[in-house]
mmCIF file of N, CA and C in Angstrom:
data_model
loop_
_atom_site.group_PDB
_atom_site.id
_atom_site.type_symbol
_atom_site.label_atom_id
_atom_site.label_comp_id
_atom_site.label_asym_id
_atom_site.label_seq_id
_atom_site.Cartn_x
_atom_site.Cartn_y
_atom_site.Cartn_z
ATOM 1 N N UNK A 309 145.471 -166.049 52.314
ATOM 2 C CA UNK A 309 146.000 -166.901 51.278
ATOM 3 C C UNK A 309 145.499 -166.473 49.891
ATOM 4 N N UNK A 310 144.136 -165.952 49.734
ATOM 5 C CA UNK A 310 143.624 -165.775 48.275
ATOM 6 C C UNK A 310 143.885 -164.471 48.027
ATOM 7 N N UNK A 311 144.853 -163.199 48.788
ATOM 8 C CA UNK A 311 145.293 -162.115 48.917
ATOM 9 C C UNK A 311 146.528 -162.370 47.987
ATOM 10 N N UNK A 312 147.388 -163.641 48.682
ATOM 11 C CA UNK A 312 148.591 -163.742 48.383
ATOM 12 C C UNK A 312 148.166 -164.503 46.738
ATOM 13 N N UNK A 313 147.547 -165.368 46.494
ATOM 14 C CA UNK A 313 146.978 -165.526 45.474
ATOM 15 C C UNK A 313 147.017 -164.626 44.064
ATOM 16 N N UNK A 314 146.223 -164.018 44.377
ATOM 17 C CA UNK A 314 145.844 -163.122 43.382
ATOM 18 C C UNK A 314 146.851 -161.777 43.106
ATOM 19 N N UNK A 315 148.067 -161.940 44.341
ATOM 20 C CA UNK A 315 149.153 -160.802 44.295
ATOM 21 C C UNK A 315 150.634 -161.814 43.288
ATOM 22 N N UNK A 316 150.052 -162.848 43.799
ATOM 23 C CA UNK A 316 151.003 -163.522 42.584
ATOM 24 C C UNK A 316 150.984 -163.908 41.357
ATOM 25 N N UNK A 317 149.608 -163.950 40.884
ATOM 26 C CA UNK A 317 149.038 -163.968 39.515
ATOM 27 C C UNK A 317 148.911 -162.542 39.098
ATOM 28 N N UNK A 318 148.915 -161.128 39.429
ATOM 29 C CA UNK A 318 148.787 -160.268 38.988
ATOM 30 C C UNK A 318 150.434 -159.749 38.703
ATOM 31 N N UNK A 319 151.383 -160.367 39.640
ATOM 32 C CA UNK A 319 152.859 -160.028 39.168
ATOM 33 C C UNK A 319 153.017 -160.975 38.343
ATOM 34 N N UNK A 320 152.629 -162.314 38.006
ATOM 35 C CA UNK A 320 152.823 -163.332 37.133
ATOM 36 C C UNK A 320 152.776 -162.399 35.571
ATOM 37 N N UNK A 321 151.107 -162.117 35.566
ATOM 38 C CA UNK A 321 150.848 -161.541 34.607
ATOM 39 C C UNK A 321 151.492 -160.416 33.933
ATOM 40 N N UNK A 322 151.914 -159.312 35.134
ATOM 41 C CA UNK A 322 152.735 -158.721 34.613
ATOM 42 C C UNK A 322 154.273 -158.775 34.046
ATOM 43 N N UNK A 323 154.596 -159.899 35.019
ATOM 44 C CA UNK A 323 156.225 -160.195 34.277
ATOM 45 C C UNK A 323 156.327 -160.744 32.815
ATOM 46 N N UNK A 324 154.689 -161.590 32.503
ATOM 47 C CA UNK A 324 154.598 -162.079 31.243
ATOM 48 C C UNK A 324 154.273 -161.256 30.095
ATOM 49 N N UNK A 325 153.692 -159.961 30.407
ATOM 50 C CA UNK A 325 153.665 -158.949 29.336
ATOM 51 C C UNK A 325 154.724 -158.221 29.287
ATOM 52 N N UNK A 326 155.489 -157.822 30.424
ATOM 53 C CA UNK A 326 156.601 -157.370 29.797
ATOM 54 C C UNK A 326 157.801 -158.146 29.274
ATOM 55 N N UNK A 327 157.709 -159.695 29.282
ATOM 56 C CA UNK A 327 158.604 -160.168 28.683
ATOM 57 C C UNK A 327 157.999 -160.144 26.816
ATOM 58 N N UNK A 328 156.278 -160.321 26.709
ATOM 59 C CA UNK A 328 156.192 -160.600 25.548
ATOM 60 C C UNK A 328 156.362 -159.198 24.937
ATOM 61 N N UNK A 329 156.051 -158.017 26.130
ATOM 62 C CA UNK A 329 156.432 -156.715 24.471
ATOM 63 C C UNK A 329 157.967 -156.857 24.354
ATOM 64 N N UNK A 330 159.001 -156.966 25.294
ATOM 65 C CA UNK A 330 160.527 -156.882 24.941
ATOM 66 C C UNK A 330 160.403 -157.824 23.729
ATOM 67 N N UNK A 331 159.914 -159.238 23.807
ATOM 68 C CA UNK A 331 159.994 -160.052 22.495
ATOM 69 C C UNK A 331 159.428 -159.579 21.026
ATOM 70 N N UNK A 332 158.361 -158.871 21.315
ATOM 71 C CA UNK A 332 157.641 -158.111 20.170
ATOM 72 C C UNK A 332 158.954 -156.967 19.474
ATOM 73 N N UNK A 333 159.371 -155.966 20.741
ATOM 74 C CA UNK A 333 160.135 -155.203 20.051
ATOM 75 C C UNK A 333 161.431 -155.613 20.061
ATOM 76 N N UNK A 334 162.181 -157.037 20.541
ATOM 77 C CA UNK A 334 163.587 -157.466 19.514
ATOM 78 C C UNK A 334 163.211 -158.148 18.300
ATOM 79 N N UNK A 335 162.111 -158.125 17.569
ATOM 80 C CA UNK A 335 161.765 -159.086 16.521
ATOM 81 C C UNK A 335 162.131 -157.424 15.097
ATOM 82 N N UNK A 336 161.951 -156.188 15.673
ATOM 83 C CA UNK A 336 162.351 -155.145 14.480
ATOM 84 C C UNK A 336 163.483 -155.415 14.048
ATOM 85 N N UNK A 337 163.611 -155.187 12.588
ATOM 86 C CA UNK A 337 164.776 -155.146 12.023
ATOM 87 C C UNK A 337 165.151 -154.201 11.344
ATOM 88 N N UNK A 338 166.278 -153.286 11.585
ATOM 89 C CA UNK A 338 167.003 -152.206 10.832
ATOM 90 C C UNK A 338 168.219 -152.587 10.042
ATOM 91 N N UNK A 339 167.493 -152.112 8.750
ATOM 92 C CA UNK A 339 168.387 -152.547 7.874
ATOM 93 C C UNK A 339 169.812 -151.566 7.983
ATOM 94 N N UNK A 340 171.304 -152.052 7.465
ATOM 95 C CA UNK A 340 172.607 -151.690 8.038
ATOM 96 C C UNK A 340 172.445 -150.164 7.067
ATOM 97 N N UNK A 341 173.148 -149.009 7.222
ATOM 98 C CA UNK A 341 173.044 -147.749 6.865
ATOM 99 C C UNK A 341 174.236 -146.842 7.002
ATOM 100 N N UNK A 342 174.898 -146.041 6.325
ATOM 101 C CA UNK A 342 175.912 -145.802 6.295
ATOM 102 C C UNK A 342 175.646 -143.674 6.421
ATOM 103 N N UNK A 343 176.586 -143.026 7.113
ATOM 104 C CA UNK A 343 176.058 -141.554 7.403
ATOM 105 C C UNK A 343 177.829 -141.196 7.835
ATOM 106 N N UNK A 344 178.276 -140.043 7.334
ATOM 107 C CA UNK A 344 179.136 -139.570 7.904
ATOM 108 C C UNK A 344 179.358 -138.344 6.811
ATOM 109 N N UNK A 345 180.899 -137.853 7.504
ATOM 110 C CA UNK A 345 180.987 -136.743 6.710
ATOM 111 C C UNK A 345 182.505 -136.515 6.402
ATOM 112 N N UNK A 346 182.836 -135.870 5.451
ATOM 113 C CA UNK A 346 184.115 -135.992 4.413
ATOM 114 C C UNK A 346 184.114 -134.687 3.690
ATOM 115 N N UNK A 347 185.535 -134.350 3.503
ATOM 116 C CA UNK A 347 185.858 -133.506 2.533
ATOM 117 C C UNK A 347 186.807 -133.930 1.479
ATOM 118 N N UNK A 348 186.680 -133.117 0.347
ATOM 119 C CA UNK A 348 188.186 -133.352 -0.639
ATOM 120 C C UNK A 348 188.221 -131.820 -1.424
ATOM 121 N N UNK A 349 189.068 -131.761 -2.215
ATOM 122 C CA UNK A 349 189.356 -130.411 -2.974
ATOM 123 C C UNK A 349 188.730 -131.031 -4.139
ATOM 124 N N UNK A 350 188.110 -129.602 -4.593
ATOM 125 C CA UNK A 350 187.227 -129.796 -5.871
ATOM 126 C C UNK A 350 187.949 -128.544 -6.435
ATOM 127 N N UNK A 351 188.682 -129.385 -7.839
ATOM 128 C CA UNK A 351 188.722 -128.266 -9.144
ATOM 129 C C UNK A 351 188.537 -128.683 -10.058
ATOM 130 N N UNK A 352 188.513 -127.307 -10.821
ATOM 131 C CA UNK A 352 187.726 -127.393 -11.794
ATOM 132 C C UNK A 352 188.491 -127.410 -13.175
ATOM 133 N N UNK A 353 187.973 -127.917 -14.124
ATOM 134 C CA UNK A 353 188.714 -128.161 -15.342
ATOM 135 C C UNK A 353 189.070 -127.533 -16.195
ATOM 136 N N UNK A 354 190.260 -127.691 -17.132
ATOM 137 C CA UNK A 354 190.847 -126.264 -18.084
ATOM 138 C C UNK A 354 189.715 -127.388 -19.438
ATOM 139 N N UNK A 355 189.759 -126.391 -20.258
ATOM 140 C CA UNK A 355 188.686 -126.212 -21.231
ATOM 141 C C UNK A 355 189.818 -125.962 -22.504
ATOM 142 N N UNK A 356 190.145 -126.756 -23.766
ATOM 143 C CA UNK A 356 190.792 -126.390 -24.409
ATOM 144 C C UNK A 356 190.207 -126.764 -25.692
ATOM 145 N N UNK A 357 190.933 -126.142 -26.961
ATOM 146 C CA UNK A 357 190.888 -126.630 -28.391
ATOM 147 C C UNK A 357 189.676 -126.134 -28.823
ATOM 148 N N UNK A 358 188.828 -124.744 -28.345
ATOM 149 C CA UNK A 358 187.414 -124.883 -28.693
ATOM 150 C C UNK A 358 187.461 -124.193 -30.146
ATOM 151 N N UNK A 359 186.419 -124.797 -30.307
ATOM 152 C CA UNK A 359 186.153 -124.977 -31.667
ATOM 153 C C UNK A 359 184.858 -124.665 -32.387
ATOM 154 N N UNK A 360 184.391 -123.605 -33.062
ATOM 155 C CA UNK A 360 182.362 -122.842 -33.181
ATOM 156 C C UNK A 360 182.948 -123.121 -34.532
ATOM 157 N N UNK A 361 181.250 -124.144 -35.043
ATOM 158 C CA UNK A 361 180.821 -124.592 -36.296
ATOM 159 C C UNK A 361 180.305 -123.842 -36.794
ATOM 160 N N UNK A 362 180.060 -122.545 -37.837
ATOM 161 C CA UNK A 362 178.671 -122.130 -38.689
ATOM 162 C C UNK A 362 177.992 -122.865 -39.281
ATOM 163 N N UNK A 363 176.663 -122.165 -39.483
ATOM 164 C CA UNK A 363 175.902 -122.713 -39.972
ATOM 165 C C UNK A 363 176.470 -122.998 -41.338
ATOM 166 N N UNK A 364 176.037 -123.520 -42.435
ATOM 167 C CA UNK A 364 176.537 -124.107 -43.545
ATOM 168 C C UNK A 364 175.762 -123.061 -44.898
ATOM 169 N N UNK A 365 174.849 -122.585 -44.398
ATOM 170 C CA UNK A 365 173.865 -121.848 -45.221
ATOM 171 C C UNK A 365 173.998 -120.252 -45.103
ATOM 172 N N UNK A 366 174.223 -119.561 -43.663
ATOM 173 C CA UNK A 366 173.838 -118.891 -43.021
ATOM 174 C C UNK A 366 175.078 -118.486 -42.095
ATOM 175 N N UNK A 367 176.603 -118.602 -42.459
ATOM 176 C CA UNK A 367 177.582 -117.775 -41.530
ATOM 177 C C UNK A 367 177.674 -117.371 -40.412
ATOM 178 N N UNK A 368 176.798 -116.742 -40.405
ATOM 179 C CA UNK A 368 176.402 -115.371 -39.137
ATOM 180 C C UNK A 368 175.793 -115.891 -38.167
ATOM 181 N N UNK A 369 175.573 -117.150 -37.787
ATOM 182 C CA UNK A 369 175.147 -118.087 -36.680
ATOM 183 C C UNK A 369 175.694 -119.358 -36.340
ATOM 184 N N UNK A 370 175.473 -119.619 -34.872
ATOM 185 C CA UNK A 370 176.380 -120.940 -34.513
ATOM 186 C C UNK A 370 175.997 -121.920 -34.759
ATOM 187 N N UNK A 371 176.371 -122.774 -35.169
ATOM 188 C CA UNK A 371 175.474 -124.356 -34.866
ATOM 189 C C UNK A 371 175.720 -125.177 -34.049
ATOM 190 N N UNK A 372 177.195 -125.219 -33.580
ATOM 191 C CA UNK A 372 178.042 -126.253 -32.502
ATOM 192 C C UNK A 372 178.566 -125.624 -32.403
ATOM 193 N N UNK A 373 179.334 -125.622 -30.468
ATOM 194 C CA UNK A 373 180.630 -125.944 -30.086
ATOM 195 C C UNK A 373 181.295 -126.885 -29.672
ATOM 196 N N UNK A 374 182.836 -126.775 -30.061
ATOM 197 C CA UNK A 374 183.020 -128.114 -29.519
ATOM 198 C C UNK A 374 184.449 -127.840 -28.607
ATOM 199 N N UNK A 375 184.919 -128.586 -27.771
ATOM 200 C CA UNK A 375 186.101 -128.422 -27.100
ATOM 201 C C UNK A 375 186.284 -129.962 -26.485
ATOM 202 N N UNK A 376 187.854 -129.582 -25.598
ATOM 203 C CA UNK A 376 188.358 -130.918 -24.901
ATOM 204 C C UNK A 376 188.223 -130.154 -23.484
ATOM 205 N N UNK A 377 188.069 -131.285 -22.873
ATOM 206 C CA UNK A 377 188.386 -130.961 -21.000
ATOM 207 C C UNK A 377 189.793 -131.654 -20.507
ATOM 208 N N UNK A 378 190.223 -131.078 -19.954
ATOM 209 C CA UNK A 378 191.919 -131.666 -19.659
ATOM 210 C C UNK A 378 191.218 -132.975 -18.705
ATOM 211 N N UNK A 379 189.847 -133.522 -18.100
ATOM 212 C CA UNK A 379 190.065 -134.481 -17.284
ATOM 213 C C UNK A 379 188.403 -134.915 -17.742
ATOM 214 N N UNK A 380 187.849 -136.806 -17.469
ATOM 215 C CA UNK A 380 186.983 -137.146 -17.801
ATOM 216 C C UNK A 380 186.237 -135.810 -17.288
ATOM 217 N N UNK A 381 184.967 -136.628 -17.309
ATOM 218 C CA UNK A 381 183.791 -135.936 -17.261
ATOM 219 C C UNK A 381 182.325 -136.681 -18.161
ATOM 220 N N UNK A 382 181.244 -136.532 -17.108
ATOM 221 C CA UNK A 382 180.408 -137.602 -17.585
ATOM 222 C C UNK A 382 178.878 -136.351 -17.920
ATOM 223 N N UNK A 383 178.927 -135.632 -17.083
ATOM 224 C CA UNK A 383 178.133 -134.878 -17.695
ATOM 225 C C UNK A 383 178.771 -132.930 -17.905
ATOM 226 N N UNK A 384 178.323 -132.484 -18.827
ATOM 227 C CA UNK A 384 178.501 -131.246 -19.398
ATOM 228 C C UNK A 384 177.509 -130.363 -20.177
ATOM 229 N N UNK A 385 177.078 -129.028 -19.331
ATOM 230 C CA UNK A 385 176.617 -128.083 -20.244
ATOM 231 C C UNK A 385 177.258 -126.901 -20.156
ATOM 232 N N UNK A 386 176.551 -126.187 -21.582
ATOM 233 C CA UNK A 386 178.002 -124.986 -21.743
ATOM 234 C C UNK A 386 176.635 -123.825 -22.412
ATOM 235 N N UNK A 387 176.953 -123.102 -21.963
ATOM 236 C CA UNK A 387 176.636 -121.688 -22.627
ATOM 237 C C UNK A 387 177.198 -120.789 -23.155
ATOM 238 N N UNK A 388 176.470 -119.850 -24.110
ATOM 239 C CA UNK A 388 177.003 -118.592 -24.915
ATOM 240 C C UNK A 388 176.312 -117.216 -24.121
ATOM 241 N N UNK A 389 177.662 -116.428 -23.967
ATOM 242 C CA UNK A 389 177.360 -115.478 -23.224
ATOM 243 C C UNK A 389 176.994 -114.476 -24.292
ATOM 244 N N UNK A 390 175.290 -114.047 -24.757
ATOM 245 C CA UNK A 390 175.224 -113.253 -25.599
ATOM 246 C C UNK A 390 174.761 -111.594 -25.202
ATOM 247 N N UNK A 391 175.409 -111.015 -26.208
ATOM 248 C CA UNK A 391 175.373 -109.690 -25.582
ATOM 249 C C UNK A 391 174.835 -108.794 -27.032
ATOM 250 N N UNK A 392 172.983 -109.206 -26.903
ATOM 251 C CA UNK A 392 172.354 -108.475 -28.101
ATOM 252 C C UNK A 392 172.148 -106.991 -27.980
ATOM 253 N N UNK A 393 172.459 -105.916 -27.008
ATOM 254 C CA UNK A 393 172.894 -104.658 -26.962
ATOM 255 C C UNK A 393 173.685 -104.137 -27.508
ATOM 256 N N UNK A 394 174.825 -105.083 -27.839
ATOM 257 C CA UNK A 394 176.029 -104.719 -27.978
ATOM 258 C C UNK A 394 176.734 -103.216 -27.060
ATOM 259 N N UNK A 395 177.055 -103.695 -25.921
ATOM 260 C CA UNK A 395 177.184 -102.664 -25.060
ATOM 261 C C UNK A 395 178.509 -103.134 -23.928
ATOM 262 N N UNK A 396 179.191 -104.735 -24.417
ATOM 263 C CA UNK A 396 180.003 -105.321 -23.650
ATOM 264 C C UNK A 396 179.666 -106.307 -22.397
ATOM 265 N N UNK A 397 178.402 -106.203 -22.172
ATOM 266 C CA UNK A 397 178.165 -107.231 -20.935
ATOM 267 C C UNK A 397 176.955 -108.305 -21.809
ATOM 268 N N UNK A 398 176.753 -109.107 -20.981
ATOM 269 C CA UNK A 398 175.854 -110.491 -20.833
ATOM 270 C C UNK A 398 174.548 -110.003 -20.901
ATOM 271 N N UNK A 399 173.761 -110.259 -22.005
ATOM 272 C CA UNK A 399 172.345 -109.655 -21.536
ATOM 273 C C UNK A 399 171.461 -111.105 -21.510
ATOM 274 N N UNK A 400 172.107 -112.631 -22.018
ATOM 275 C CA UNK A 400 171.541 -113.320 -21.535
ATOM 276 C C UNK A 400 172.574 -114.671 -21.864
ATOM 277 N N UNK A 401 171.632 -115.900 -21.246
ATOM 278 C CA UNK A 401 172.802 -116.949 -21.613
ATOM 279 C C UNK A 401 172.306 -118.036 -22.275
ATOM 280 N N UNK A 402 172.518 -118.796 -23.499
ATOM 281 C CA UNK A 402 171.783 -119.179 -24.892
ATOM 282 C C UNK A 402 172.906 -120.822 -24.010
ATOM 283 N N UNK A 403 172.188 -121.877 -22.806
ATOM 284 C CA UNK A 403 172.490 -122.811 -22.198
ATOM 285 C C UNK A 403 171.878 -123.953 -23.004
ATOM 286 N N UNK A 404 173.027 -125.336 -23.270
ATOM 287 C CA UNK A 404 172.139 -126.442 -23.697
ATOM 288 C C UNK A 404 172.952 -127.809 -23.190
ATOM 289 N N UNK A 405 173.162 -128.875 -22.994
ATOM 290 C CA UNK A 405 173.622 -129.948 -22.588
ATOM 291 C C UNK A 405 174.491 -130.838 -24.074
ATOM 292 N N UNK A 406 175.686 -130.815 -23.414
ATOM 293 C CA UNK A 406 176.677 -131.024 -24.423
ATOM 294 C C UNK A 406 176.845 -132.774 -24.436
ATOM 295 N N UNK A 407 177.126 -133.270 -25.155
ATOM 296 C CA UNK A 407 177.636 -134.573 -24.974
ATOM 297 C C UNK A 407 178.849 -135.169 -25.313
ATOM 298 N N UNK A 408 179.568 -135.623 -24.293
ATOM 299 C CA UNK A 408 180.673 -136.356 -24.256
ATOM 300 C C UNK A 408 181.338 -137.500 -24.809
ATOM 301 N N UNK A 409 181.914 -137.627 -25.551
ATOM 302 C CA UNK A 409 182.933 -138.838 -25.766
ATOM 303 C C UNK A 409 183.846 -139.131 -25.172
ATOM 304 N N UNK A 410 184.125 -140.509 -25.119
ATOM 305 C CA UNK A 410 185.512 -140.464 -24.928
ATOM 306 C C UNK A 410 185.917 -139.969 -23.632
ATOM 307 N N UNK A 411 184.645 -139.578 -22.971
ATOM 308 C CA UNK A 411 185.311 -138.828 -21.453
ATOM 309 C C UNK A 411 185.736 -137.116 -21.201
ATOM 310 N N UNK A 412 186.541 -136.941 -22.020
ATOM 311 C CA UNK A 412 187.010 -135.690 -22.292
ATOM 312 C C UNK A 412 186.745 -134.765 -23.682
ATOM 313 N N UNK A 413 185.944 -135.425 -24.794
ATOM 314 C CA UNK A 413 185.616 -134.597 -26.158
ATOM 315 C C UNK A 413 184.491 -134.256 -25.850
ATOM 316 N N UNK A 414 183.846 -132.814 -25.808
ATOM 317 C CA UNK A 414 182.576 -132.454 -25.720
ATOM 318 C C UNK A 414 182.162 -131.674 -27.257
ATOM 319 N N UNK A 415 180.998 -132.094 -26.942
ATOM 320 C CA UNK A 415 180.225 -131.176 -28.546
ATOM 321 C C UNK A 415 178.720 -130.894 -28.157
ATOM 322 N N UNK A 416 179.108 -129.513 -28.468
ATOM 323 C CA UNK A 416 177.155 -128.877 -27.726
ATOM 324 C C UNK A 416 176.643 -128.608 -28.985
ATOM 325 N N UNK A 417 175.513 -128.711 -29.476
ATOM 326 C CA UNK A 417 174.474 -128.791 -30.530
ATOM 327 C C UNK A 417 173.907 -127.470 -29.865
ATOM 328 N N UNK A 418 173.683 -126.069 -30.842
ATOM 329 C CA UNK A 418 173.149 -125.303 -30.670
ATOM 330 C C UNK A 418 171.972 -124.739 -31.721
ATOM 331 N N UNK A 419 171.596 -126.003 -32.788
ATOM 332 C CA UNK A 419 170.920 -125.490 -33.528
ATOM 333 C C UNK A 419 169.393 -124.865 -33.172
ATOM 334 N N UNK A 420 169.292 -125.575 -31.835
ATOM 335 C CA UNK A 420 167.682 -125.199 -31.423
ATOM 336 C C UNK A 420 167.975 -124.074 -30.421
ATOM 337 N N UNK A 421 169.012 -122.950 -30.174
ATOM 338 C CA UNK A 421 168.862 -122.263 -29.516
ATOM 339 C C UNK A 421 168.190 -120.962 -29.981
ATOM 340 N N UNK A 422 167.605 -119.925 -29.406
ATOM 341 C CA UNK A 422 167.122 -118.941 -29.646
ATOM 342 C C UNK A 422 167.910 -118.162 -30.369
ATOM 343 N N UNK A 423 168.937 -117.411 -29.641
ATOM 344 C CA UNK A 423 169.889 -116.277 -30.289
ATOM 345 C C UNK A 423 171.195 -117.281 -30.363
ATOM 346 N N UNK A 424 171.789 -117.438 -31.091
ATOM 347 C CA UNK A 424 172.876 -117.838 -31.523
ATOM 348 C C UNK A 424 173.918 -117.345 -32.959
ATOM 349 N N UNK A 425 173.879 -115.598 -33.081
ATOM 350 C CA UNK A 425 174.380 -114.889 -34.086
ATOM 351 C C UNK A 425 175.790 -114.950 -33.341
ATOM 352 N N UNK A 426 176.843 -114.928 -34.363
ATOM 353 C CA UNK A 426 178.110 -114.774 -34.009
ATOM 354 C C UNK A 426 178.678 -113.597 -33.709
ATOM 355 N N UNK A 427 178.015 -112.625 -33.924
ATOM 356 C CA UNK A 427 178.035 -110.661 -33.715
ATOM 357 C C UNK A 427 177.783 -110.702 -32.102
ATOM 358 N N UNK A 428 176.908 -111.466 -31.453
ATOM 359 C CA UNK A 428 176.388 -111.548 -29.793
ATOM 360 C C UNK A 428 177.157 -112.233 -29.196
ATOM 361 N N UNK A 429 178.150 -113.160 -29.710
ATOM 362 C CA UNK A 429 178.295 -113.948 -28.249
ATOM 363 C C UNK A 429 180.395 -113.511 -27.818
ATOM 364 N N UNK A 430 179.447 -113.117 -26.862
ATOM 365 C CA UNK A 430 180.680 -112.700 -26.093
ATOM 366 C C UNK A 430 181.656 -113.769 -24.870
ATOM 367 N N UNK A 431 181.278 -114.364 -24.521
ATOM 368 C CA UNK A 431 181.515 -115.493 -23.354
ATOM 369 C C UNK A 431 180.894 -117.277 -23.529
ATOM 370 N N UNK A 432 181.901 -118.127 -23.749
ATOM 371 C CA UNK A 432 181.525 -119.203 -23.357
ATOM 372 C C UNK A 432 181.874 -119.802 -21.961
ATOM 373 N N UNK A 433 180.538 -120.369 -21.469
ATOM 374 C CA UNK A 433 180.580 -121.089 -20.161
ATOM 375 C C UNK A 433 180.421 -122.118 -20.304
ATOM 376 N N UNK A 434 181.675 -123.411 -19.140
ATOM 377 C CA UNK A 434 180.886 -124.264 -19.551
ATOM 378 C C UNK A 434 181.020 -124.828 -17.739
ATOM 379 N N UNK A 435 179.944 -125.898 -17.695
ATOM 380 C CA UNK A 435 180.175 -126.683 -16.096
ATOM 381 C C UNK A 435 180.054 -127.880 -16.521
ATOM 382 N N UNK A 436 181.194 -128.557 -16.004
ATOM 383 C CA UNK A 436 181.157 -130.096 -16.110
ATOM 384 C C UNK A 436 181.286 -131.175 -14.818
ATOM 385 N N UNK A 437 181.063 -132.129 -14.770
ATOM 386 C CA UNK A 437 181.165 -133.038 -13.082
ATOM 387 C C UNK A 437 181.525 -134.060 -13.497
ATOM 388 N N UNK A 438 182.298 -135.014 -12.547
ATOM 389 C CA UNK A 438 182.390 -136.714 -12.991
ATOM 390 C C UNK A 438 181.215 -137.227 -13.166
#
């Protein structure tokens, strides 16, 4: 009898811990979370109306560019492809962060760039994103 006893308090015990960890671990909570995957076509924007300010003092250097993007756009930087060899290619790229109006009017401030002579720049780049 104290066989059967102690074989029923030791399954007692055990049915009661495994009910209290199941209760321990339905008490976690995961917050709701969202994961998947998608495509769309990404192009890229025509660039028009551009427009290089001189300096006011000094001709022979840029101070601004400015242009339109055919579609918004929230951020934009643009570079001058300068080519101080003068030899036809890129020997470096004079990059600064343009700012937008309006969505589509950009104007890049180049007064703090390094090389910015109008004799060097061969290529403007620009990259823009919604």
């Amino acid at each position: 009898m104290q066989k059967k006893a102690r074989l029923l308090m030791l399954t007692t015990l055990l049915v009661l811990l495994a009910v209290l960890a199941y209760g321990f671990a339905a008490q976690n909570t995961v917050p709701t979370s969202y994961a998947g995957d998608g495509q769309a076509d990404v192009s890229g924007y025509t660039v028009s109306n551009v427009h290089y300010t001189l300096n006011a003092s000094d001709p022979s250097i840029i101070d601004s560019v400015s242009f339109d993007l055919d579609q918004s756009a929230s951020e934009v930087h643009a570079a001058l492809g300068m080519d101080s060899n003068q030899d036809g290619t890129v020997d470096s790229w004079e990059w600064v962060t343009c700012s937008v109006t309006g969505g589509t009017a950009v104007s890049c401030d180049y007064t703090g760039a390094t090389d910015r002579k109008v004799l060097d720049i061969i290529q403007l780049r620009v990259i823009a994103s919604q």
